[in-house]
Short mmCIF file of C-alpha atoms and ligand atoms in Angstrom, two decimals:
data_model
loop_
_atom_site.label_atom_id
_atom_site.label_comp_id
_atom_site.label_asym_id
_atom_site.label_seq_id
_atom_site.Cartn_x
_atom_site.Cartn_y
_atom_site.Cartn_z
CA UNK U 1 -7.05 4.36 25.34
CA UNK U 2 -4.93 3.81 22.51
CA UNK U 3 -5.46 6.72 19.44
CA UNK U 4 -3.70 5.85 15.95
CA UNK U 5 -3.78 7.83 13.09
CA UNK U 6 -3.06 7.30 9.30
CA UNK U 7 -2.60 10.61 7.73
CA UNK U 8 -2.02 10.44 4.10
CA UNK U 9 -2.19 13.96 2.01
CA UNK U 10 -4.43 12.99 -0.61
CA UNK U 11 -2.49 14.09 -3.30
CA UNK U 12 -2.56 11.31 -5.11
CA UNK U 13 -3.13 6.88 -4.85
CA UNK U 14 -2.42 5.49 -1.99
CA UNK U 15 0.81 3.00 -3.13
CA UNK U 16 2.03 -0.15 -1.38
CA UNK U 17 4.36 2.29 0.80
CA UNK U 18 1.46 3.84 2.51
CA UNK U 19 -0.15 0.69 3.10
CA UNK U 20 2.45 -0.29 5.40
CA UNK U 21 2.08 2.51 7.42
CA UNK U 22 -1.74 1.96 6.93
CA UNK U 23 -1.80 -0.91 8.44
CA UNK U 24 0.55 -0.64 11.38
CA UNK U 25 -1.09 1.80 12.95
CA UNK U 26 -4.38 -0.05 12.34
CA UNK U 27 -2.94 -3.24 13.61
CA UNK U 28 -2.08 -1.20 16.98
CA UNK U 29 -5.42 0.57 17.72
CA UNK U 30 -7.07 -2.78 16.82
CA UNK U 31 -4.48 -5.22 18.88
CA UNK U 32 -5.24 -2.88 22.15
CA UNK U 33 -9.47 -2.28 21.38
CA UNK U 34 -8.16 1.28 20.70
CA UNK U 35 -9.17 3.55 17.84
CA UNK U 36 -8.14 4.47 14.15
CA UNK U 37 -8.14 7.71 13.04
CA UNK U 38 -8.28 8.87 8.94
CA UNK U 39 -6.63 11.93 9.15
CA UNK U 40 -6.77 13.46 5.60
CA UNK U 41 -3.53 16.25 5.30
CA UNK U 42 -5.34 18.53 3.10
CA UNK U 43 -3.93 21.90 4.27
CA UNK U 44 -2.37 22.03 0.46
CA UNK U 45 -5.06 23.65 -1.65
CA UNK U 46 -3.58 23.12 -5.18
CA UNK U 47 -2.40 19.49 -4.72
CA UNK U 48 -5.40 17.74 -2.62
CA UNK U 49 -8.64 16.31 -5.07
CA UNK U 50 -11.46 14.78 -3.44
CA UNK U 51 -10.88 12.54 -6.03
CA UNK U 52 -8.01 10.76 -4.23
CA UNK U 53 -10.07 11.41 -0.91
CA UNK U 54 -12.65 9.04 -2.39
CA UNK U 55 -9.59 6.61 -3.85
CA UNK U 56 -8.10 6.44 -0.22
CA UNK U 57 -10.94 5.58 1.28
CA UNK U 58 -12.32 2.78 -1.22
CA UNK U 59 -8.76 1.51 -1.13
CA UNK U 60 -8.86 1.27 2.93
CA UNK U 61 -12.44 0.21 2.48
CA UNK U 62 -10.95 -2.87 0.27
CA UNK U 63 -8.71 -4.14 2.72
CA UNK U 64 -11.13 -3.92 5.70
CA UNK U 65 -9.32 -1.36 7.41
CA UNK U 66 -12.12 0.56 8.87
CA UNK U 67 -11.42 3.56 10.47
CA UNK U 68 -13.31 5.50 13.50
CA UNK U 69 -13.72 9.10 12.30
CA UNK U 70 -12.47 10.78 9.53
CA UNK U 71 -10.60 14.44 10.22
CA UNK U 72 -9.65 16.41 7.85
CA UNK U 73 -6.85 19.37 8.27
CA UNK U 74 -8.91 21.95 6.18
CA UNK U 75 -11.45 21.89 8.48
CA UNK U 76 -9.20 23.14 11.05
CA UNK U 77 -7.83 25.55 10.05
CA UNK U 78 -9.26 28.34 12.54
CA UNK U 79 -7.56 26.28 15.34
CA UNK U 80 -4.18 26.17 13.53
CA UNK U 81 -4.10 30.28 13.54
CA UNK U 82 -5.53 30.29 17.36
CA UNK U 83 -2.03 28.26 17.99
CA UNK U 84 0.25 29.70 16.13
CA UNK U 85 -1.07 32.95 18.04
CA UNK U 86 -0.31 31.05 21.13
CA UNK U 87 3.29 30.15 19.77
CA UNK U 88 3.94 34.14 18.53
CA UNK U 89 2.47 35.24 21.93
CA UNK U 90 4.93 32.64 23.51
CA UNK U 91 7.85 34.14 20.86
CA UNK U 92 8.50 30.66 19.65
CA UNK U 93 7.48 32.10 16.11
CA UNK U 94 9.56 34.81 13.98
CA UNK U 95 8.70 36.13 10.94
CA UNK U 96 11.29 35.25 8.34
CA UNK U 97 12.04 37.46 4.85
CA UNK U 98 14.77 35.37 2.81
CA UNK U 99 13.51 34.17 -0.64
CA UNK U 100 14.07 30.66 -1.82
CA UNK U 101 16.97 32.47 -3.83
CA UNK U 102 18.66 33.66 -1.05
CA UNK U 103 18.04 30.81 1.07
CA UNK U 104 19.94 28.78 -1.56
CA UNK U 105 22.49 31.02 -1.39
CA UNK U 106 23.43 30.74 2.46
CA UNK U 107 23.37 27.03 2.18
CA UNK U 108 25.75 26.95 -0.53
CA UNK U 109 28.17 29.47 1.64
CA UNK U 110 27.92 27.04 4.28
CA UNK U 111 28.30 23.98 2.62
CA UNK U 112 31.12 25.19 0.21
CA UNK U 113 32.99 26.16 4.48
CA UNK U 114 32.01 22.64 5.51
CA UNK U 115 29.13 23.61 7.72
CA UNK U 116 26.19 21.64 7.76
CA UNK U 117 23.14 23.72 5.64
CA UNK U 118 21.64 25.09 9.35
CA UNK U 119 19.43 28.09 8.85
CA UNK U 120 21.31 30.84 10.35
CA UNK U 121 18.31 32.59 12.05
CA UNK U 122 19.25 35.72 10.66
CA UNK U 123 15.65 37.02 10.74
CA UNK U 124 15.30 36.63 14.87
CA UNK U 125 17.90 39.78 14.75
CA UNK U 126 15.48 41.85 12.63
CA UNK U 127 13.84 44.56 14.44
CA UNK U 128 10.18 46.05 13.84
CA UNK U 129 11.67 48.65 11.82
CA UNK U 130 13.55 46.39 9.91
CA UNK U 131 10.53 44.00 9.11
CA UNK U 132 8.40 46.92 8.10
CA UNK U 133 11.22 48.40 5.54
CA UNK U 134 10.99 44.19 3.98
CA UNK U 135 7.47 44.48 4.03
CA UNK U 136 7.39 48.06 1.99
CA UNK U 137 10.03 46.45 -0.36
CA UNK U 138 7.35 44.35 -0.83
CA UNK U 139 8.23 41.39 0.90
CA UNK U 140 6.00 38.62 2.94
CA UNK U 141 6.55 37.49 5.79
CA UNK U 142 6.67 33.73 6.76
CA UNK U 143 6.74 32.13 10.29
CA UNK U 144 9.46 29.90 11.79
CA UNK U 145 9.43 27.95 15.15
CA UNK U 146 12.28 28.76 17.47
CA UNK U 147 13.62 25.43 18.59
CA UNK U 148 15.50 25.38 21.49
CA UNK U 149 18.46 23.83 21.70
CA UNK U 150 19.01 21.14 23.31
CA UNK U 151 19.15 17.11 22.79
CA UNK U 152 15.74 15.70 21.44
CA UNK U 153 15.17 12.78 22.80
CA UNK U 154 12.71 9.75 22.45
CA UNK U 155 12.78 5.87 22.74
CA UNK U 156 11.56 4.78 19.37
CA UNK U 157 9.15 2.23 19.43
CA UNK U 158 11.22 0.47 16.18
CA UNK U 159 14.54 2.40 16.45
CA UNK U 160 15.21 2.37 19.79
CA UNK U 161 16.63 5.09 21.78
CA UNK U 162 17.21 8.32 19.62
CA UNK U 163 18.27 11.63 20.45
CA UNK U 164 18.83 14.64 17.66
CA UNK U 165 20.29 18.16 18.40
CA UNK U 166 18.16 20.39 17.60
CA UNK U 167 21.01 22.40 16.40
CA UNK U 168 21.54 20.79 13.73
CA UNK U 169 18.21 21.24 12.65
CA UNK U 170 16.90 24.39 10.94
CA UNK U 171 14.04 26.31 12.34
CA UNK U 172 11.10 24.82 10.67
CA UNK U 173 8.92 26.41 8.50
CA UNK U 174 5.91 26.37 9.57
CA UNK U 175 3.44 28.96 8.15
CA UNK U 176 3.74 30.21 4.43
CA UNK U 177 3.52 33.75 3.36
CA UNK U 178 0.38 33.01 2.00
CA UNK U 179 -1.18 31.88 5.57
CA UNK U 180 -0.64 27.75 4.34
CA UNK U 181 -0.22 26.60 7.52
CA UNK U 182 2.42 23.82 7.05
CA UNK U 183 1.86 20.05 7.67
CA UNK U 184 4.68 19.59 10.57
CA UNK U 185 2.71 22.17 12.37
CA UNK U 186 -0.94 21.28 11.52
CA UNK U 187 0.28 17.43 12.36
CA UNK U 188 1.37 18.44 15.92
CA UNK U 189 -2.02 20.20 16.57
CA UNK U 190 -4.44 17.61 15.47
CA UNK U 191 -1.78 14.96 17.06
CA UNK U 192 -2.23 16.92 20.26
CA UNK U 193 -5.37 18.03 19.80
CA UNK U 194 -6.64 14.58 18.97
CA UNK U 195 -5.29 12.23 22.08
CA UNK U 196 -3.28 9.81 19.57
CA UNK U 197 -1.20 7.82 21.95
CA UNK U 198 0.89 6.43 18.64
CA UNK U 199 2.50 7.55 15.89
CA UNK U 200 4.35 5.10 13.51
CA UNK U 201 5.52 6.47 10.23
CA UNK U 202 8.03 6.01 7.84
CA UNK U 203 11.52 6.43 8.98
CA UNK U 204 11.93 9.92 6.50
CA UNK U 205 10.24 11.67 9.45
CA UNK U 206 12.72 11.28 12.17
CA UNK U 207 13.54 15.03 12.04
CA UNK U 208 10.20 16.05 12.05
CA UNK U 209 9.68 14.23 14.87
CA UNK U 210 12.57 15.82 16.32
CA UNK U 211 10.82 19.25 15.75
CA UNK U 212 7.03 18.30 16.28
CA UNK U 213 8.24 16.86 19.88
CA UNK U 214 8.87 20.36 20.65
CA UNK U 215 6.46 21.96 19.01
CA UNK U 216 3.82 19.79 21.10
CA UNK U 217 5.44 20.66 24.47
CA UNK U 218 5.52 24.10 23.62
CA UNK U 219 1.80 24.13 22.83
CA UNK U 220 1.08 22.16 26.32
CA UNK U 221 0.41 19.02 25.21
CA UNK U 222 2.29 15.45 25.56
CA UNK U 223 3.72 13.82 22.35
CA UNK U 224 2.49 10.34 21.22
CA UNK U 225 4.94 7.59 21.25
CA UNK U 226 6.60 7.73 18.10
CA UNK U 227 7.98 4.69 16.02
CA UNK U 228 9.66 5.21 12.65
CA UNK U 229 9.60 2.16 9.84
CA UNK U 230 12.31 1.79 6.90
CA UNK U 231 11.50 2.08 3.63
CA UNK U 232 10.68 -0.15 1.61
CA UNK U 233 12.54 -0.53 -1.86
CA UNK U 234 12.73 -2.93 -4.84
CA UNK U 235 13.71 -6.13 -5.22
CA UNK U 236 17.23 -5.29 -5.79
CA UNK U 237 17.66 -2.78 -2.69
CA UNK U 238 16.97 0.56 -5.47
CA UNK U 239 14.66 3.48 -4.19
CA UNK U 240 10.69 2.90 -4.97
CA UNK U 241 10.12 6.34 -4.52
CA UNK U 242 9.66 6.67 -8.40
CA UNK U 243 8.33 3.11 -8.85
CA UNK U 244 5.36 3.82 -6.25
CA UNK U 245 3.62 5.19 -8.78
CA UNK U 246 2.63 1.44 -10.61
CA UNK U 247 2.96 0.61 -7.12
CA UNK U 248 -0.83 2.15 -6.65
CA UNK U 249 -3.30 -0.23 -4.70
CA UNK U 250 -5.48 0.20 -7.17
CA UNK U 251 -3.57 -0.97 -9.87
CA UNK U 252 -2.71 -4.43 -7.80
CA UNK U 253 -5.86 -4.44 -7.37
CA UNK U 254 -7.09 -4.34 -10.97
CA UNK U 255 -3.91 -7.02 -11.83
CA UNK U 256 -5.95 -9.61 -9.44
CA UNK U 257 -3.84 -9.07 -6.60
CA UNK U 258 -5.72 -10.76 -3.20
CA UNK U 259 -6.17 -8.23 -0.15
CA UNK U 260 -5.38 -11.12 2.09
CA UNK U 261 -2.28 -11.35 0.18
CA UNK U 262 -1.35 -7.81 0.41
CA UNK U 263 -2.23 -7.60 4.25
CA UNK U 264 -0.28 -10.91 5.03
CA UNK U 265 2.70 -9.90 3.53
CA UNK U 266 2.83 -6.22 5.01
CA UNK U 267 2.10 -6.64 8.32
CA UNK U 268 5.10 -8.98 8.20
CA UNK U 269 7.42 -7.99 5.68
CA UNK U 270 11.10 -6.83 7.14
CA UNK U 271 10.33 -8.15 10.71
CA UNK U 272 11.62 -10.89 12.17
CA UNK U 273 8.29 -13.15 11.50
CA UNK U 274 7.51 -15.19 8.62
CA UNK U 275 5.16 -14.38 6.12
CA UNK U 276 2.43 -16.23 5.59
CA UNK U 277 -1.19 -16.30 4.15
CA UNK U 278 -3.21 -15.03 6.81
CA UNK U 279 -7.24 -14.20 6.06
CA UNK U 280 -8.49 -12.29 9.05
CA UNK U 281 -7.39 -9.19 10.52
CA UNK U 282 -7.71 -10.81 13.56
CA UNK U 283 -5.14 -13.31 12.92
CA UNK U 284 -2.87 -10.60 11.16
CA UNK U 285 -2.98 -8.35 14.16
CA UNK U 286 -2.37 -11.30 16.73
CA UNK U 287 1.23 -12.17 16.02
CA UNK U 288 1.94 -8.31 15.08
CA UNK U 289 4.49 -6.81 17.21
CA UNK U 290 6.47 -3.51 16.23
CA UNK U 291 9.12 -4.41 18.09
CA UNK U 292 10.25 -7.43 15.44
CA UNK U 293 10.66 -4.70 12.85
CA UNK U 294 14.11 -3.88 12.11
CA UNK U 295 15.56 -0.55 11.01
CA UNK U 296 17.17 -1.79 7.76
CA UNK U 297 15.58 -0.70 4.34
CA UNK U 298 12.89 -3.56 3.40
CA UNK U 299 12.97 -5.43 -0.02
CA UNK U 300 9.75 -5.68 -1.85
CA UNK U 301 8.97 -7.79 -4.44
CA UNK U 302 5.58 -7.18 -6.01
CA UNK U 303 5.88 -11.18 -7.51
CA UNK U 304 5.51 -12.04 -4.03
CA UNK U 305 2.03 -11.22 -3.44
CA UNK U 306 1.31 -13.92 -6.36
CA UNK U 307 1.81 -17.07 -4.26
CA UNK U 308 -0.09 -15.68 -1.44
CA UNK U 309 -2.99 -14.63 -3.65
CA UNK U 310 -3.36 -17.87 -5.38
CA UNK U 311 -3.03 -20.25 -1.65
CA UNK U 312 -5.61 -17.68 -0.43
CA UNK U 313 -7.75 -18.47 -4.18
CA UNK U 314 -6.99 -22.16 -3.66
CA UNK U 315 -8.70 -21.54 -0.05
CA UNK U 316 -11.88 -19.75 -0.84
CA UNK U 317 -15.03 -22.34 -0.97
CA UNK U 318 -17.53 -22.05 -3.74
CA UNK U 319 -19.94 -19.33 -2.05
CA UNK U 320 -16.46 -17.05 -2.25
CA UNK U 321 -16.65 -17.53 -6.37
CA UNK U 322 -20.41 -17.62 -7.15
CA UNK U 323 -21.10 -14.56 -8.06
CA UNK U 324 -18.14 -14.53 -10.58
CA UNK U 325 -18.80 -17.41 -11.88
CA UNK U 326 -22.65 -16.58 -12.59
CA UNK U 327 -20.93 -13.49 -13.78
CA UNK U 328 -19.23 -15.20 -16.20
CA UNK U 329 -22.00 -17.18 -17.46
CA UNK U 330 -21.69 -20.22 -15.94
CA UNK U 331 -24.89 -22.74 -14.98
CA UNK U 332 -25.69 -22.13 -11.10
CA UNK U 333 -25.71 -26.59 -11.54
CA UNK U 334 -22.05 -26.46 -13.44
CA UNK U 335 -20.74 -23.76 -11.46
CA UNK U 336 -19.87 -25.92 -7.93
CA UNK U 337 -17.96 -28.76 -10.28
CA UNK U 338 -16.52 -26.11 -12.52
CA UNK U 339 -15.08 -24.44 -9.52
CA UNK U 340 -13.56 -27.69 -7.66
CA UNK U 341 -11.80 -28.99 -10.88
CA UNK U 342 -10.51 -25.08 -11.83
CA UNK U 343 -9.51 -23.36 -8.52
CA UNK U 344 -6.26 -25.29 -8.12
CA UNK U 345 -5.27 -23.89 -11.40
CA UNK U 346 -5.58 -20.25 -11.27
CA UNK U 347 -3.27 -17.50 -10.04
CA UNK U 348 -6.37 -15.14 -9.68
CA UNK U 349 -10.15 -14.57 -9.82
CA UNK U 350 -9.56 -13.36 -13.81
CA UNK U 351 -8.23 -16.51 -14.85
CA UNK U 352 -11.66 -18.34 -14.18
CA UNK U 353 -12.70 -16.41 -17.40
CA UNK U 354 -9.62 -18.44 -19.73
CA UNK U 355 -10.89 -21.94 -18.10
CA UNK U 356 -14.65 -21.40 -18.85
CA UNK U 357 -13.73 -19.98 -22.18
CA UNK U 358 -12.25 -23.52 -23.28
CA UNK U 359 -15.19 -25.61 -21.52
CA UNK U 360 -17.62 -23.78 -23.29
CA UNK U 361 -16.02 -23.17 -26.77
CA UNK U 362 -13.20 -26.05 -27.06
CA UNK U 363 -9.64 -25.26 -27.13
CA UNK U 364 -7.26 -25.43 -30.87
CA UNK U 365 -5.78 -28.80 -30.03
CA UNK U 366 -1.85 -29.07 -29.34
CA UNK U 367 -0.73 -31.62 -31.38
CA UNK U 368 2.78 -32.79 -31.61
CA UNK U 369 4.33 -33.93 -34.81
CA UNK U 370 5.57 -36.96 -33.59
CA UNK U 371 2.05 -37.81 -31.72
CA UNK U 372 -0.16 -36.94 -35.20
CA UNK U 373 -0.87 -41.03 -35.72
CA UNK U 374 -1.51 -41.34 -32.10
CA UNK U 375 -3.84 -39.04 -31.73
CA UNK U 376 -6.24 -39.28 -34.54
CA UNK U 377 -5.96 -42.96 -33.31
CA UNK U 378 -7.16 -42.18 -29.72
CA UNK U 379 -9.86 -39.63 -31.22
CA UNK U 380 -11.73 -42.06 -33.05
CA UNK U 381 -12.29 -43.62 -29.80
CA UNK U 382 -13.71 -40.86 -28.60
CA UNK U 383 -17.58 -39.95 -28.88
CA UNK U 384 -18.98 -36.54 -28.73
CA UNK U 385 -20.08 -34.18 -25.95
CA UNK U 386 -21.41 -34.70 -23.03
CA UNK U 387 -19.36 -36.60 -20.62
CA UNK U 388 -19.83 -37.98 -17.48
CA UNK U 389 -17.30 -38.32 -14.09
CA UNK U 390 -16.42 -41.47 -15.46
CA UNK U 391 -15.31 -40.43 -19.28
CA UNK U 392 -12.00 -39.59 -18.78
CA UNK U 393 -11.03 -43.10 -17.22
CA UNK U 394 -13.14 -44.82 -19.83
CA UNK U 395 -11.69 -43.08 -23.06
CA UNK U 396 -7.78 -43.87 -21.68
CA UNK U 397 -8.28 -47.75 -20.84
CA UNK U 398 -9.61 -47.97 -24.62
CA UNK U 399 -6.78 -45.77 -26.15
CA UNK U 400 -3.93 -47.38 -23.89
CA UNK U 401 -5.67 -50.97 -25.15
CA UNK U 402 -5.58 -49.70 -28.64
CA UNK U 403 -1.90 -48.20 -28.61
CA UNK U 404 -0.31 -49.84 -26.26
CA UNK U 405 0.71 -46.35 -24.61
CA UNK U 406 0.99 -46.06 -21.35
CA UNK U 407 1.81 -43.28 -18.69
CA UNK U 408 3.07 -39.43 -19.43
CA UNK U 409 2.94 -40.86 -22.72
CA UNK U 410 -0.02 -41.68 -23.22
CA UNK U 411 -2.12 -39.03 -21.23
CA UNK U 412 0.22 -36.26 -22.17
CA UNK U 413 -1.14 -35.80 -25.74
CA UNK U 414 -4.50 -36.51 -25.11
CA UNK U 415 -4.44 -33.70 -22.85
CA UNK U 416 -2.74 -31.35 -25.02
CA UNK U 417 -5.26 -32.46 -28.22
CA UNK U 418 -8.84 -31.60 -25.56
CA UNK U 419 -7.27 -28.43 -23.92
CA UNK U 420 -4.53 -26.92 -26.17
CA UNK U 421 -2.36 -26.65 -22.63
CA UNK U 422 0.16 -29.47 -20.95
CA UNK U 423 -0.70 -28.32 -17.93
CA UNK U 424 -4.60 -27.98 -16.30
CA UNK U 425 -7.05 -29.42 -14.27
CA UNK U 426 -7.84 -32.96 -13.57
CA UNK U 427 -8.95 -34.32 -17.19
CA UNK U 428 -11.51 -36.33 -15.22
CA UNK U 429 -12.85 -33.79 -13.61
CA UNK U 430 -12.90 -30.78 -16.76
CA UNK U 431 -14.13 -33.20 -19.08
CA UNK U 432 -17.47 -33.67 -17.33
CA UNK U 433 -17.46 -29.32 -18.04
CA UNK U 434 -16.34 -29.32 -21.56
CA UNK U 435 -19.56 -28.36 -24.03
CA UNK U 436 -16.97 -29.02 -27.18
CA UNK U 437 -13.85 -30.78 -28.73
CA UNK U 438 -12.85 -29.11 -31.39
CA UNK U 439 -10.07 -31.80 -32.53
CA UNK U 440 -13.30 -34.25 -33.01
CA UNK U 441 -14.47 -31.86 -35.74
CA UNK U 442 -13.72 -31.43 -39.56
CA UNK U 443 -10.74 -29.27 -40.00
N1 LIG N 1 0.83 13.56 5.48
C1 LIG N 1 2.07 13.05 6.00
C2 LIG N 1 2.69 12.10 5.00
O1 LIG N 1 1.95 11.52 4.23
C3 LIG N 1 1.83 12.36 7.31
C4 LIG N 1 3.01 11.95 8.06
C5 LIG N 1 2.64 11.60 9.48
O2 LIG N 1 2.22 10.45 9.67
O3 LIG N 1 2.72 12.43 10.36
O4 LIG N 1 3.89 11.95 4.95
#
């Protein structure tokens, strides 16, 4: 059975970046009847809040992508420290002394001969006597992973066939002096530990891979297929790594932004597929094939989740808007009419709020200079609140009879003197919902 996991460290709001990686591996457990895992990376103490624990999960909640189980790292921490026995009883692990300081220091030597920044192992040639004279000097120990080296290789599910030398990778890190038991090794126990068949992240974790790969096979276990996605950046190819924060799904979410809109244009966005509006998960998981993803960075453009929220608006029948509308004070016998002449005219839910505004309390009429004589002409044709389906139609005939107007001409400032907007609804069908004109009274 297919396992998929989304493990976000909840150190702070999910962002549109996580999403996508959200909702790939979703889109995989549910294409195959498989299951989704919430993995929640906690091992960091200081930086994990239960507060963004409960914003990850409303946000997933949101876009309907339900998860199985929940795990969280913290909880396993007894199980981390039986394997890393394992791995020290195996002498994969060594105990490393070199401060940050003096780590920088090495890599600057080897940069500064052309070398690439490799950690020089230095430690694995410490004896016991040796690590007890650190440890009286009043140093802590840390644990590395020996890799071995050797080619790493794996057929990427995305980037096709890859293969890293683990030589030019430094021994990871993978348990702190202070017993933190690192996420590259916590990730390849629960990964293991968990069956996940499927692992697609973003493509910033192709090394770790590298390492995890052999971290799992020197544990016992099988790694998951692995698939790496670009990164997304802004409009204009820059990094969003410092944008992500207004990038939050909250915040889109608060702007008005449609989940249907969000989820269409994710699961589609730098594959070969178009985008377009799609309103189940079902349908969005359907066409959704990992292999049409490419490996080049991906533009996005937060303005395009606007036209895909307002066709999905446009969409929705009235049920979808009742309880806003009622919300908003509307009659339960207005609301269906209010909603058919309105919908087409809104980018989002919030505008609904600006159209029932002017129905209810009249709009400052637009009046052009040039159309003064015109329209206190056409007004004295009109009578006062209430109207009917057939007002609209009525009023026009008289004024065009009256002015000789016709056309853009002639329905262009009427427009602009009921709703203070050139642009709207169907007159015919808002007038029917509009409780007051203020042009008809005294100014
Ligand atoms: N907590 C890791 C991250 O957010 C998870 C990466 C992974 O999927 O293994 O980057």
């Amino acid at each position: 059975m297919t396992v998929t996991r989304f493990a976000p460290s909840p150190t702070g709001w999910l962002h549109i970046g996580n999403l996508r990686t959200a909702l790939f591996n979703y889109l995989i457990a549910r294409k195959s009847g498989g299951q989704f895992i919430l993995r929640l990376d906690d091992t960091d103490r200081e930086r994990s809040k239960e507060e963004f624990i409960d914003g990850i999960k409303a946000d997933l909640e949101w876009l309907g992508l339900h998860w199985d189980r929940v795990e969280r790292q913290s909880e396993r921490l007894e199980r981390y420290a039986e394997m890393a026995a394992k791995l020290r009883a195996a002498g994969r692990f060594y105990e490393c002394f070199e401060t940050p300081a003096e780590l920088e220091l090495k890599r600057k030597k080897q940069l500064n001969m052309g070398r690439p920044p490799v950690y020089d192992r230095a430690a694995l040639k410490l004896d016991e006597a040796a690590r007890e004279r650190l440890r009286a000097e009043g140093r802590q120990g840390y644990w590395r992973f020996q890799l071995e080296h050797e080619r790493i290789e794996w057929t990427d599910g995305i980037l096709g066939e890859l293969s890293i030398d683990a030589a030019s990778v430094s021994d990871p890190v993978l348990i702190r002096a202070d017993g933190q038991v690192l996420y590259t090794f916590a990730s390849s126990v629960d990964d293991m530990d968990m069956g996940i068949t499927d692992v697609v992240r973003g493509n910033d974790h192709v090394t770790n891979t590298a390492t995890q790969i052999q971290i799992i096979r020197a544990m016992g276990g099988e790694p998951p297929a692995f698939a790496h996605h670009s990164l997304l950046t802004g409009a204009q190819g820059e990094a969003l790594s410092k944008r992500l924060g207004t990038l939050s799904l909250r915040d889109l979410r608060a702007q008005g932004v449609a989940r249907e809109a969000l989820l269409s244009l994710l699961a589609r966005l730098g594959s070969s597929q178009p985008v377009a509006l799609r309103v189940s998960l079902d349908e969005i998981a359907e066409g959704f094939d990992l292999a049409q993803f490419g490996s080049a960075p991906t533009k996005f453009d937060a303005a395009d989740l606007w036209p895909l929220t307002r066709a999905h608006i446009q969409s929705l029948p009235y049920q979808a808007a009742a309880e806003r509308l009622a919300g908003l004070g509307v009659p339960a016998d207005t609301a269906p009419a209010f909603w058919e002449a309105v919908r087409e005219n809104i980018d989002r839910l919030d505008d609904l709020a600006g159209w029932w505004a002017l129905c209810r309390d009249g709009a400052e009429p637009l009046i052009a200079p040039e159309d003064e004589g015109f329209v206190a002409e056409a007004l004295l044709l009109l009578p006062p609140p209430p109207y009917g389906p057939q007002s609209w139609a009525e009023w026009t005939a008289a004024v065009k009879a009256a002015t000789g107007r016709k056309g853009k001409a002639l329905f262009m400032p009427l427009r602009k003197a009921l709703t203070g907007r050139e642009n709207g609804p169907d007159m015919a069908a808002l007038m029917p919902l509009m409780q007051r004109i203020r042009a008809l009274e005294p100014r």
